[in-house]
Coordinates of C-alpha atoms and ligand atoms in Angstrom, one line a residue:
M28 CA 44.6 -17.1 1.8
F29 CA 43.0 -14.4 -0.4
R30 CA 42.5 -12.0 2.4
S31 CA 43.1 -12.0 6.1
H32 CA 40.6 -9.3 7.0
T33 CA 37.9 -7.2 5.5
N34 CA 38.2 -3.5 4.9
G35 CA 36.0 -2.6 7.8
E36 CA 37.7 -4.7 10.4
L37 CA 41.1 -3.4 11.5
R38 CA 41.5 -1.1 14.5
I39 CA 44.4 0.4 16.4
S40 CA 44.6 -2.7 18.5
D41 CA 45.7 -4.6 15.4
K42 CA 48.8 -2.3 15.1
G43 CA 51.8 -4.3 13.9
K44 CA 49.9 -7.2 12.4
Q45 CA 50.7 -8.5 8.9
V46 CA 47.5 -8.5 6.9
T47 CA 46.2 -9.0 3.4
L48 CA 43.2 -7.1 2.2
A49 CA 41.2 -7.2 -1.1
G50 CA 38.6 -4.8 -2.5
W51 CA 37.9 -2.0 -4.9
V52 CA 39.9 1.2 -5.3
Q53 CA 37.7 4.1 -4.0
T54 CA 40.3 6.9 -4.4
V55 CA 44.0 7.3 -5.3
R56 CA 45.8 10.3 -3.8
K57 CA 49.4 10.9 -4.8
F58 CA 51.6 13.0 -2.5
G59 CA 55.0 13.4 -4.0
A60 CA 56.7 10.0 -3.6
I61 CA 54.0 8.3 -1.7
T62 CA 50.4 7.3 -2.6
F63 CA 47.3 6.8 -0.5
V64 CA 44.6 4.4 -1.7
D65 CA 41.2 3.9 -0.1
L66 CA 40.3 0.3 -0.5
R67 CA 36.6 -0.5 -0.2
D68 CA 34.5 -3.7 0.2
R69 CA 31.1 -4.4 1.6
Y70 CA 32.4 -4.0 5.2
G71 CA 34.1 -0.6 4.9
I72 CA 37.1 1.3 3.8
T73 CA 40.7 1.0 4.8
Q74 CA 43.5 3.4 3.9
L75 CA 46.6 1.8 2.1
L76 CA 49.9 3.6 2.1
F77 CA 52.3 2.9 -0.8
G78 CA 55.8 4.0 0.0
E79 CA 58.5 5.2 -2.4
E80 CA 59.6 1.8 -3.7
L81 CA 56.1 0.5 -4.5
N82 CA 55.3 3.9 -6.0
R83 CA 57.6 3.1 -8.9
E84 CA 55.6 0.0 -9.5
L85 CA 52.5 2.0 -9.4
E86 CA 53.8 4.4 -12.0
E87 CA 54.2 1.5 -14.4
N88 CA 50.9 0.0 -13.5
P89 CA 48.7 2.9 -12.5
L90 CA 45.6 2.2 -10.4
G91 CA 42.3 3.6 -11.3
R92 CA 38.9 3.9 -9.6
E93 CA 37.2 0.6 -9.1
F94 CA 40.2 -1.5 -9.9
V95 CA 40.2 -4.7 -7.9
L96 CA 43.2 -4.9 -5.7
Q97 CA 44.9 -7.3 -3.3
A98 CA 47.4 -5.7 -0.9
T99 CA 49.6 -7.2 1.9
G100 CA 51.3 -5.1 4.5
T101 CA 51.5 -4.0 8.2
V102 CA 48.9 -2.3 10.2
N103 CA 50.3 1.2 11.1
E104 CA 49.0 4.0 13.3
R105 CA 47.9 6.9 11.2
S106 CA 49.4 10.3 11.8
N107 CA 46.4 12.0 10.4
K108 CA 43.4 10.2 12.0
N109 CA 39.9 10.2 10.5
P110 CA 37.4 10.0 13.3
N111 CA 34.5 9.5 10.8
L112 CA 35.8 6.1 9.7
P113 CA 35.8 3.0 12.0
T114 CA 39.2 2.1 10.6
G115 CA 40.3 5.8 10.7
E116 CA 43.0 5.4 13.2
I117 CA 45.1 2.9 11.1
E118 CA 46.5 2.5 7.7
I119 CA 48.2 -0.4 5.9
L120 CA 51.8 0.1 5.0
V121 CA 51.8 -1.9 1.8
S122 CA 54.7 -4.3 1.1
S123 CA 53.2 -6.0 -1.9
F124 CA 50.1 -5.7 -4.1
K125 CA 48.4 -7.3 -7.0
I126 CA 45.9 -5.9 -9.4
L127 CA 43.3 -8.6 -9.6
N128 CA 41.3 -6.8 -12.3
R129 CA 41.1 -3.5 -14.0
S130 CA 38.0 -1.3 -14.3
A131 CA 36.8 1.1 -16.9
V132 CA 36.2 4.5 -15.5
P133 CA 32.8 4.2 -13.8
P134 CA 30.0 6.4 -15.3
F135 CA 29.4 8.0 -11.9
T136 CA 31.2 8.3 -8.6
I137 CA 30.6 5.5 -6.2
Q138 CA 29.8 7.5 -3.1
D139 CA 26.8 8.7 -1.1
D140 CA 26.5 12.0 -2.9
T141 CA 27.1 10.5 -6.4
D142 CA 27.0 12.6 -9.5
G143 CA 25.0 9.9 -11.3
G144 CA 21.4 10.6 -12.3
D145 CA 18.6 8.1 -11.7
D146 CA 18.6 6.6 -15.2
L147 CA 22.4 6.2 -15.3
R148 CA 22.5 4.6 -11.9
M149 CA 19.7 2.1 -12.9
K150 CA 21.5 1.2 -16.1
Y151 CA 24.7 0.4 -14.1
R152 CA 22.8 -0.8 -11.0
F153 CA 25.6 -3.3 -10.2
L154 CA 27.8 -0.2 -9.6
D155 CA 25.1 1.7 -7.8
L156 CA 24.8 -1.3 -5.5
R157 CA 28.5 -0.7 -4.4
R158 CA 27.4 2.6 -2.9
N159 CA 27.2 2.7 0.8
L160 CA 23.8 4.2 0.9
V161 CA 22.2 1.5 -1.3
K162 CA 24.1 -1.2 0.6
K163 CA 22.6 0.1 3.9
N164 CA 19.1 -0.2 2.4
L165 CA 19.6 -3.8 1.3
E166 CA 21.1 -4.6 4.7
L167 CA 17.9 -3.1 6.3
R168 CA 15.8 -5.2 3.9
Y169 CA 17.6 -8.3 5.0
A170 CA 17.2 -7.4 8.6
V171 CA 13.4 -7.0 8.2
N172 CA 13.3 -10.3 6.3
R173 CA 15.2 -12.1 9.1
A174 CA 13.1 -10.5 11.9
A175 CA 9.8 -11.4 10.2
R176 CA 11.0 -15.0 9.6
N177 CA 12.3 -15.4 13.2
Y178 CA 9.0 -14.1 14.6
L179 CA 6.8 -16.3 12.4
H180 CA 9.0 -19.3 12.9
G181 CA 8.8 -18.8 16.7
Q182 CA 5.0 -18.7 16.4
G183 CA 4.8 -22.0 14.6
F184 CA 4.4 -20.7 11.0
M185 CA 5.6 -22.8 8.2
D186 CA 7.2 -21.3 5.0
I187 CA 5.6 -23.1 2.1
E188 CA 6.3 -22.2 -1.5
T189 CA 3.5 -21.8 -3.9
P190 CA 3.8 -21.8 -7.7
F191 CA 4.4 -18.8 -10.0
L192 CA 2.9 -20.4 -13.1
I193 CA -0.8 -20.5 -12.2
K194 CA -4.2 -19.6 -13.4
S195 CA -5.5 -16.0 -13.0
T196 CA -6.3 -14.9 -9.4
P197 CA -8.1 -11.7 -9.7
E198 CA -7.1 -9.2 -7.0
G199 CA -8.1 -6.1 -8.9
A200 CA -5.1 -5.8 -11.2
R201 CA -4.3 -7.2 -14.6
D202 CA -2.4 -10.5 -14.8
F203 CA 1.0 -11.0 -16.4
V204 CA 0.6 -14.0 -18.6
V205 CA 3.1 -16.6 -19.8
P206 CA 2.4 -18.7 -23.0
S207 CA 2.7 -22.4 -22.6
R208 CA 4.8 -24.1 -25.3
M209 CA 3.5 -27.6 -24.4
N210 CA -0.1 -26.4 -24.5
P211 CA -0.3 -24.2 -27.6
G212 CA -2.7 -21.3 -27.3
Q213 CA -2.9 -21.6 -23.5
F214 CA -1.4 -19.3 -21.0
Y215 CA -0.3 -19.3 -17.4
A216 CA -0.9 -16.2 -15.3
L217 CA 1.7 -15.0 -12.7
P218 CA 0.2 -14.7 -9.3
Q219 CA -1.1 -11.3 -8.1
S220 CA -0.6 -12.9 -4.7
P221 CA -0.7 -16.5 -3.5
Q222 CA -4.2 -15.9 -2.2
T223 CA -6.1 -19.0 -3.3
F224 CA -3.1 -21.3 -2.6
K225 CA -2.7 -20.1 1.0
Q226 CA -6.4 -20.7 1.5
L227 CA -6.1 -24.2 0.0
L228 CA -3.2 -24.8 2.5
M229 CA -5.6 -24.0 5.3
V230 CA -8.0 -26.6 3.9
S231 CA -5.0 -29.0 3.9
G232 CA -4.4 -28.4 7.5
Y233 CA -1.3 -26.2 7.5
D234 CA -2.9 -23.9 9.9
R235 CA 0.0 -21.3 10.1
Y236 CA 1.5 -20.5 6.7
Y237 CA 3.8 -17.7 5.6
Q238 CA 6.0 -16.9 2.7
I239 CA 8.1 -13.9 1.7
V240 CA 7.1 -14.0 -1.9
K241 CA 7.0 -12.2 -5.2
C242 CA 3.7 -11.0 -6.5
F243 CA 3.0 -9.7 -10.0
R244 CA 0.5 -7.1 -11.1
D245 CA 0.3 -5.5 -14.5
E246 CA -0.9 -2.1 -13.4
D247 CA -0.2 1.3 -14.9
L248 CA 2.6 2.2 -12.6
R249 CA 1.5 5.0 -10.4
A250 CA 4.3 6.7 -8.6
D251 CA 6.4 4.2 -6.6
R252 CA 4.8 1.0 -7.7
Q253 CA 6.7 -2.0 -9.1
P254 CA 5.2 -4.6 -11.5
E255 CA 6.8 -7.3 -9.3
F256 CA 7.0 -6.7 -5.6
T257 CA 7.4 -8.7 -2.4
Q258 CA 4.8 -9.5 0.2
I259 CA 5.1 -11.1 3.7
D260 CA 2.1 -13.3 3.0
C261 CA 0.4 -15.1 5.9
E262 CA -2.6 -17.2 6.6
M263 CA -4.0 -18.9 9.8
A264 CA -6.8 -21.3 10.4
F265 CA -9.1 -21.5 13.4
V266 CA -8.9 -17.8 14.1
E267 CA -11.0 -14.8 14.6
Q268 CA -10.1 -11.3 13.5
D269 CA -8.7 -10.4 16.9
D270 CA -6.3 -13.4 16.7
I271 CA -4.9 -12.1 13.4
L272 CA -4.6 -8.5 14.6
N273 CA -2.8 -9.5 17.8
M274 CA -0.4 -12.0 16.0
F275 CA 0.6 -9.5 13.3
E276 CA 0.9 -6.4 15.4
G277 CA 3.3 -8.6 17.4
M278 CA 5.2 -9.3 14.2
V279 CA 5.5 -5.6 13.3
K280 CA 6.6 -4.7 16.8
H281 CA 9.2 -7.4 16.7
I282 CA 10.5 -6.0 13.5
F283 CA 10.6 -2.5 15.0
Q284 CA 12.6 -3.9 17.9
E285 CA 15.0 -6.0 15.9
V286 CA 15.6 -3.5 13.1
K287 CA 15.3 -0.1 14.7
G288 CA 15.7 -0.9 18.4
I289 CA 12.3 0.6 19.0
A290 CA 10.2 -0.8 21.8
Y291 CA 6.7 -0.2 20.6
T292 CA 5.0 -1.3 23.8
E293 CA 1.5 0.3 23.5
K294 CA -1.3 -1.5 21.9
V295 CA -1.8 -0.6 18.3
Q296 CA -4.8 1.8 17.9
R297 CA -7.8 0.4 16.1
M298 CA -10.2 2.5 14.1
T299 CA -13.2 1.6 11.9
W300 CA -13.0 2.5 8.3
E301 CA -16.0 4.7 8.8
D302 CA -14.3 6.6 11.6
A303 CA -11.1 6.9 9.6
M304 CA -13.0 8.4 6.7
W305 CA -15.2 10.6 8.9
N306 CA -12.3 12.0 11.1
Y307 CA -9.5 12.1 8.6
G308 CA -11.0 11.8 5.1
N309 CA -8.7 8.9 4.4
D310 CA -8.7 5.1 5.0
K311 CA -5.0 5.2 5.9
P312 CA -4.7 8.2 8.1
D313 CA -1.4 9.4 9.5
I314 CA -2.0 9.7 13.2
R315 CA 1.3 11.0 14.2
F316 CA -0.6 14.3 14.5
D317 CA -4.2 15.1 15.2
M318 CA -5.8 17.8 13.0
S319 CA -8.9 15.7 12.7
L320 CA -11.9 16.9 10.6
L321 CA -14.8 18.9 11.6
N322 CA -17.8 17.6 9.6
L323 CA -19.7 20.8 9.1
K324 CA -22.0 19.3 6.5
K325 CA -22.4 15.8 5.1
P326 CA -24.6 14.4 2.4
G327 CA -27.6 12.4 3.8
S328 CA -26.7 9.2 2.0
V329 CA -23.2 8.8 3.4
Y330 CA -22.2 8.2 7.0
V331 CA -25.8 7.7 7.9
E332 CA -25.0 7.1 11.6
K333 CA -22.8 10.2 12.0
Q334 CA -24.0 13.5 13.2
D335 CA -22.6 16.6 11.4
R336 CA -22.5 20.1 12.8
S337 CA -24.6 21.8 10.1
E338 CA -26.3 23.9 12.7
L339 CA -23.2 26.0 12.8
L340 CA -23.8 27.0 9.2
N341 CA -27.5 28.0 9.7
D342 CA -28.7 31.4 8.6
T343 CA -25.6 32.7 7.1
G344 CA -26.7 33.1 3.6
F345 CA -23.3 31.9 2.5
K346 CA -24.2 30.3 -0.8
V347 CA -20.9 28.4 -1.3
F348 CA -21.7 26.4 1.9
D349 CA -25.4 26.2 1.4
E350 CA -25.1 24.7 -2.0
A351 CA -22.2 22.3 -1.3
E352 CA -22.9 18.6 -0.5
T353 CA -20.1 18.5 2.0
V354 CA -18.3 21.1 4.1
L355 CA -15.2 20.1 6.1
A356 CA -12.7 21.9 8.2
I357 CA -9.4 21.4 10.0
A358 CA -7.4 23.5 12.4
A359 CA -3.8 24.1 11.5
P360 CA -1.9 24.8 14.7
G361 CA 0.0 28.1 15.0
C362 CA -0.9 29.4 11.5
S363 CA -3.2 32.3 12.5
E364 CA -0.6 34.8 11.4
Y365 CA -0.5 33.6 7.8
S366 CA -0.2 36.6 5.5
R367 CA -2.5 37.4 2.6
K368 CA 0.2 36.0 0.4
Q369 CA 0.3 32.7 2.3
T370 CA -3.5 32.2 2.3
D371 CA -3.6 33.1 -1.4
E372 CA -0.9 30.5 -2.0
L373 CA -2.8 27.8 -0.1
T374 CA -5.9 28.7 -2.0
E375 CA -4.0 28.1 -5.3
W376 CA -2.8 24.9 -3.8
V377 CA -6.3 23.5 -3.3
K378 CA -7.3 24.7 -6.7
R379 CA -4.6 22.6 -8.5
P380 CA -6.2 19.9 -10.7
Q381 CA -4.9 17.1 -8.4
I382 CA -6.9 18.6 -5.5
G383 CA -9.7 20.1 -7.6
M384 CA -11.4 22.5 -5.2
K385 CA -12.9 25.8 -6.2
G386 CA -11.6 27.7 -3.3
L387 CA -10.6 27.8 0.3
A388 CA -12.3 29.5 3.2
F389 CA -10.4 30.2 6.5
I390 CA -10.8 31.6 10.0
K391 CA -7.9 33.1 11.7
C392 CA -8.1 32.6 15.5
N393 CA -6.0 35.6 16.6
T394 CA -4.0 35.4 19.7
D395 CA -5.8 38.5 21.1
G396 CA -9.1 36.5 21.0
T397 CA -10.5 38.0 17.9
Y398 CA -11.6 36.0 14.8
K399 CA -11.0 37.1 11.2
S400 CA -12.2 35.2 8.2
S401 CA -12.5 35.1 4.5
M402 CA -16.2 35.1 5.0
D403 CA -16.7 38.0 7.3
K404 CA -19.6 39.3 5.4
F405 CA -21.7 36.3 6.1
F406 CA -20.5 35.1 9.5
T407 CA -20.7 36.9 12.8
E408 CA -17.6 36.7 15.0
E409 CA -19.6 34.6 17.4
K410 CA -20.3 32.1 14.6
L411 CA -16.7 32.1 13.6
K412 CA -15.7 31.3 17.1
A413 CA -18.3 28.5 17.4
I414 CA -16.9 26.9 14.2
A415 CA -13.3 27.3 15.3
D416 CA -14.1 25.8 18.7
A417 CA -15.8 22.9 17.1
A418 CA -12.8 22.3 14.9
G419 CA -10.7 22.2 18.0
A420 CA -8.8 25.4 17.1
K421 CA -7.0 27.3 19.8
A422 CA -5.8 30.9 19.8
G423 CA -3.1 31.2 17.2
D424 CA -4.6 28.5 14.9
L425 CA -5.9 28.8 11.4
V426 CA -9.1 27.0 10.5
L427 CA -9.2 25.9 6.8
I428 CA -12.5 25.0 5.3
L429 CA -13.4 23.2 2.0
A430 CA -16.8 22.8 0.4
G431 CA -18.0 20.7 -2.5
A432 CA -19.0 17.3 -3.6
E433 CA -18.6 14.6 -0.9
E434 CA -15.9 12.3 -2.3
R435 CA -13.7 15.0 -3.8
T436 CA -13.9 17.3 -0.8
R437 CA -13.2 14.6 1.7
K438 CA -10.1 13.6 -0.3
A439 CA -9.1 17.2 -0.7
I440 CA -9.3 18.0 3.0
S441 CA -7.2 14.9 3.7
D442 CA -4.6 16.0 1.2
L443 CA -4.6 19.5 2.7
R444 CA -4.3 18.0 6.2
M445 CA -1.2 16.1 5.1
E446 CA 0.2 19.1 3.3
M447 CA -0.1 21.3 6.4
A448 CA 1.4 18.6 8.6
E449 CA 4.3 18.4 6.2
R450 CA 4.8 22.2 6.2
L451 CA 4.5 22.3 10.0
G452 CA 7.1 19.5 10.4
L453 CA 4.6 17.1 12.0
R454 CA 5.4 14.2 9.8
K455 CA 8.6 13.2 11.6
K456 CA 10.7 10.5 9.9
D457 CA 11.9 9.0 13.1
E458 CA 8.4 8.7 14.7
F459 CA 6.4 5.5 14.0
R460 CA 2.7 5.2 14.6
L461 CA 0.8 2.1 13.7
L462 CA -2.9 1.9 13.2
W463 CA -5.4 -0.9 12.4
V464 CA -8.2 0.2 10.1
L465 CA -11.2 -2.2 10.5
D466 CA -14.6 -3.0 9.0
F467 CA -14.1 -1.9 5.4
P468 CA -17.1 -2.0 3.1
L469 CA -17.3 -5.4 1.5
F470 CA -18.3 -3.9 -1.9
E471 CA -17.4 -0.9 -3.9
Y472 CA -19.6 0.6 -6.6
D473 CA -18.1 0.5 -10.1
E474 CA -19.8 3.4 -11.9
E475 CA -18.6 2.4 -15.3
G476 CA -20.0 -1.1 -15.2
N477 CA -22.9 -0.1 -12.8
R478 CA -22.0 -3.1 -10.7
W479 CA -20.3 -4.2 -7.4
V480 CA -16.7 -5.0 -7.2
A481 CA -14.9 -6.5 -4.2
R482 CA -13.3 -3.8 -2.1
H483 CA -10.6 -6.2 -0.9
H484 CA -10.9 -9.4 -2.9
P485 CA -13.7 -11.9 -3.6
F486 CA -12.6 -14.2 -0.8
T487 CA -13.3 -11.8 2.0
S488 CA -16.2 -12.6 4.3
P489 CA -18.9 -10.2 5.3
K490 CA -19.6 -9.4 8.9
P491 CA -21.5 -12.5 10.2
A492 CA -24.5 -10.4 11.1
Q493 CA -24.8 -9.2 7.5
I494 CA -24.5 -12.6 5.8
D495 CA -28.3 -12.7 5.6
T496 CA -28.5 -9.3 3.9
M497 CA -26.1 -10.6 1.3
I498 CA -27.8 -13.9 0.7
S499 CA -31.3 -12.6 0.6
N500 CA -30.8 -9.5 -1.5
D501 CA -30.5 -9.3 -5.3
P502 CA -27.1 -7.6 -6.1
V503 CA -28.5 -5.9 -9.2
I504 CA -28.3 -2.1 -8.9
H505 CA -31.5 -0.8 -10.5
N506 CA -30.9 2.8 -9.7
A507 CA -27.4 3.9 -10.3
E508 CA -28.0 7.4 -8.9
E509 CA -29.0 5.9 -5.6
Y510 CA -26.6 3.0 -5.3
L511 CA -25.9 4.0 -1.8
K512 CA -29.4 3.0 -0.8
H513 CA -28.8 -0.6 -2.1
P514 CA -28.5 -3.0 0.9
Y515 CA -25.1 -4.1 -0.4
A516 CA -23.7 -0.6 0.0
N517 CA -23.8 -1.0 3.8
I518 CA -22.3 -4.5 4.1
K519 CA -19.1 -4.4 6.0
A520 CA -16.3 -6.9 5.6
N521 CA -14.2 -8.7 8.1
A522 CA -11.3 -6.9 6.5
Y523 CA -8.4 -4.9 8.1
D524 CA -5.5 -2.8 7.0
M525 CA -2.4 -2.0 9.0
V526 CA -1.3 1.6 8.5
L527 CA 2.1 3.0 9.4
N528 CA 2.5 6.8 9.3
G529 CA -0.2 7.2 6.7
N530 CA 0.9 4.3 4.5
E531 CA -1.0 1.0 4.1
I532 CA 1.7 -1.5 5.0
G533 CA -0.6 -4.6 5.2
G534 CA -4.1 -5.8 4.5
G535 CA -6.1 -8.9 4.9
S536 CA -9.4 -10.4 5.9
I537 CA -11.3 -13.3 7.5
R538 CA -12.2 -15.5 4.5
I539 CA -15.4 -17.1 3.3
Y540 CA -15.1 -20.8 3.8
Q541 CA -18.5 -22.1 2.8
R542 CA -19.3 -22.9 -0.8
E543 CA -22.7 -21.4 -0.8
L544 CA -21.5 -18.0 0.5
Q545 CA -18.6 -18.0 -1.9
E546 CA -20.9 -18.7 -4.8
K547 CA -23.1 -15.8 -3.7
M548 CA -20.1 -13.6 -3.5
F549 CA -19.0 -14.5 -7.0
A550 CA -22.5 -14.0 -8.2
A551 CA -22.7 -10.5 -6.6
L552 CA -19.6 -9.6 -8.5
G553 CA -21.4 -10.5 -11.7
M554 CA -19.9 -14.0 -12.3
D555 CA -22.4 -16.6 -13.6
K556 CA -22.2 -20.3 -12.6
E557 CA -20.2 -21.3 -15.6
E558 CA -17.6 -18.6 -15.1
Q559 CA -17.3 -19.4 -11.4
L560 CA -16.6 -23.0 -12.2
H561 CA -14.2 -22.2 -14.9
K562 CA -12.2 -19.7 -12.8
F563 CA -12.6 -21.1 -9.2
G564 CA -14.0 -24.6 -9.5
F565 CA -10.9 -25.8 -7.6
L566 CA -11.6 -23.5 -4.6
L567 CA -15.4 -24.1 -4.5
G568 CA -14.7 -27.8 -4.7
A569 CA -12.1 -27.6 -1.9
F570 CA -14.7 -25.9 0.3
E571 CA -16.7 -29.1 0.2
Y572 CA -14.0 -31.1 1.9
G573 CA -13.9 -29.7 5.4
A574 CA -12.5 -26.1 5.0
P575 CA -11.7 -24.7 8.4
P576 CA -12.6 -21.1 9.3
H577 CA -9.5 -19.1 8.3
G578 CA -8.1 -15.6 7.6
G579 CA -4.8 -13.9 6.8
I580 CA -3.0 -10.9 5.8
A581 CA -0.2 -9.8 3.5
F582 CA 2.4 -7.0 4.2
G583 CA 4.0 -5.0 1.5
F584 CA 7.6 -5.9 2.3
D585 CA 9.2 -3.3 0.0
R586 CA 7.1 -0.5 1.4
L587 CA 7.7 -1.5 5.0
C588 CA 11.4 -1.4 4.4
S589 CA 11.3 2.0 2.7
I590 CA 9.4 3.5 5.6
L591 CA 11.7 2.0 8.2
G592 CA 14.6 3.3 6.1
G593 CA 13.1 6.8 6.1
S594 CA 12.7 6.9 2.3
E595 CA 9.8 7.7 0.1
S596 CA 10.8 5.2 -2.6
I597 CA 10.5 1.5 -2.6
R598 CA 12.9 1.3 -5.5
D599 CA 15.8 2.2 -3.1
F600 CA 15.2 -1.0 -1.2
I601 CA 15.0 -3.4 -4.2
A602 CA 18.3 -4.7 -5.6
F603 CA 17.2 -4.6 -9.2
P604 CA 14.1 -2.5 -9.6
K605 CA 12.2 -1.4 -12.7
N606 CA 11.7 2.2 -13.6
N607 CA 8.3 4.0 -13.7
A608 CA 7.6 2.6 -17.2
G609 CA 8.1 -0.9 -15.9
R610 CA 11.4 -1.3 -17.7
D611 CA 14.6 -2.9 -16.4
V612 CA 17.0 -0.4 -18.0
M613 CA 20.0 -2.5 -17.1
L614 CA 18.7 -5.6 -19.0
D615 CA 16.8 -3.5 -21.4
A616 CA 13.7 -5.6 -20.7
P617 CA 11.0 -6.2 -21.7
A618 CA 12.4 -7.0 -25.2
T619 CA 11.3 -8.8 -28.2
I620 CA 12.1 -12.6 -28.6
D621 CA 13.5 -14.6 -31.4
Q622 CA 11.3 -15.8 -34.3
K623 CA 12.2 -19.4 -33.2
Q624 CA 10.6 -18.8 -29.8
F625 CA 7.4 -17.4 -31.4
D626 CA 7.3 -20.4 -33.7
E627 CA 7.7 -22.8 -30.8
L628 CA 4.9 -21.1 -29.0
Q629 CA 2.8 -20.9 -32.2
I630 CA 2.3 -17.3 -31.6
K631 CA 2.0 -14.6 -34.3
L632 CA 2.3 -10.9 -33.4
N633 CA -0.5 -8.7 -34.3
L634 CA 0.8 -5.3 -33.1
K635 CA -1.6 -2.4 -33.5
Ligands
LIG30 N1 -3.8 -11.4 -1.0 C1 -4.2 -10.2 -0.3 C2 -3.4 -9.1 -1.0 O1 -2.5 -9.3 -1.7 C3 -3.8 -10.2 1.1 C4 -4.7 -11.0 1.9 O2 -5.9 -10.9 1.9 O3 -4.1 -11.8 2.7 O4 -3.7 -7.9 -0.8

């Protein structure tokens, strides 16, 4: 027997037992004639005590950090107990030991507060993975995986694998491609997601499909993205949007329960995309706190149905607001006593290039009932009060106002809202708030190409009441300036995102399942008949053989894990992640290949 117990297992109740342990040497501490060794494995740490006799052996054969050791001995009660360690009441009085393997001195310490920098740890990721902190993350990932599988299995879903070597499925990113040796000059693409396959499975009658699956997207890596990442990918047939929402909020609640012990009993709040943008300036609002927007002024062409409060800005002569397209405000709770220095600093914050505002106006709602603002020259105290009231400010709050072009200002106030919440400690790591955002626009305007692109992907269906608008209107945008007046700008999709604490954790849609509508969709995105057949002939063809109504969703598995684990970074939850430049620094990949491989593929490099 190699080992009788793991290093996390023994307790005081095992006192007197003969045991054999194996693991890695965490620390060696010599005290005169005796030596203590902390032995570590995946399950924990156990203290070994080497007495005088064995110490001589140790002197000849010294142990070092990360040596692999097997030790046999008796479980002893410790005189100096360690309450922080589950095995802290015992130690092993070693009678014999064997060094199973030696280790070079590790380039960083294998402990929670390691001295290793990011690059070094990634280079030696196999050592980094020995650290308790990283291990905990992978354990959590596995727990989320198990919980998702159990739930979906219980609901009759079937895990069906789909291929990795496929033809391009555009989902808005660039494809990774793989040359085919057997078909010189031809390439496979790696799937950006199994989207078309899961839809084909619906046509085939597998009406509840899921897969926890790798997806590949060759994007410029913005912070915290990975070129290969994992999705919980799902599809259902014979469903309406509500069926999907209910099924998958059930899944996320199940994961909360199993992984975090959180009973999320309330129904997940639902909000339209338009309301999310109007009230929070963001399509994935963090609703753990309120601070919703006061729309003081909106441009006429956006949010046509919504009523702004521009009457509050009448007759002030304040040019900045008069000339701005959009004016938005939030009330920061308890900040009325901000000093000049603090408001100046906030003003600088909104002027940073990432935020891009020209300035910041504010109203202090003093606790004595008076109002003081940065625009006192233009606004009577009565007006200030009216605005503050409309923003939902109470005595002691600080109203922050931004003005400028619609898109930029809305994004800026959303960023400012998040920043203030962060400063005020309102983004609590241990609080989880889910939200469904519904009814996204079907199309997005691409300024560069003066054309429509699919906001979700080209397989997403429009709201049934708007199918006619789509079919009967020409997609061509004749007047780029006024694209918002094009009938397509207002078409809403049967698409939904699940948002957790301000992060999009999942997204999906009810799909198009009729050939005619799918063709119209492709055409709207600028694909002529030939291109449609070349790229999606298989799908259009399948829709002619009894495609059922269907829809689905995919969850970002890495992201979900990182949020549940209270971390900002998905890399911490991936065993072998890539760095921000898309490199695996451990393997040193990507790398060049042998000339022989190029020859077999009949590929010649033409590097610029
Ligand atoms: N395939 C989509 C995505 O990866 C998800 C879906 O529509 O189910 O975003």
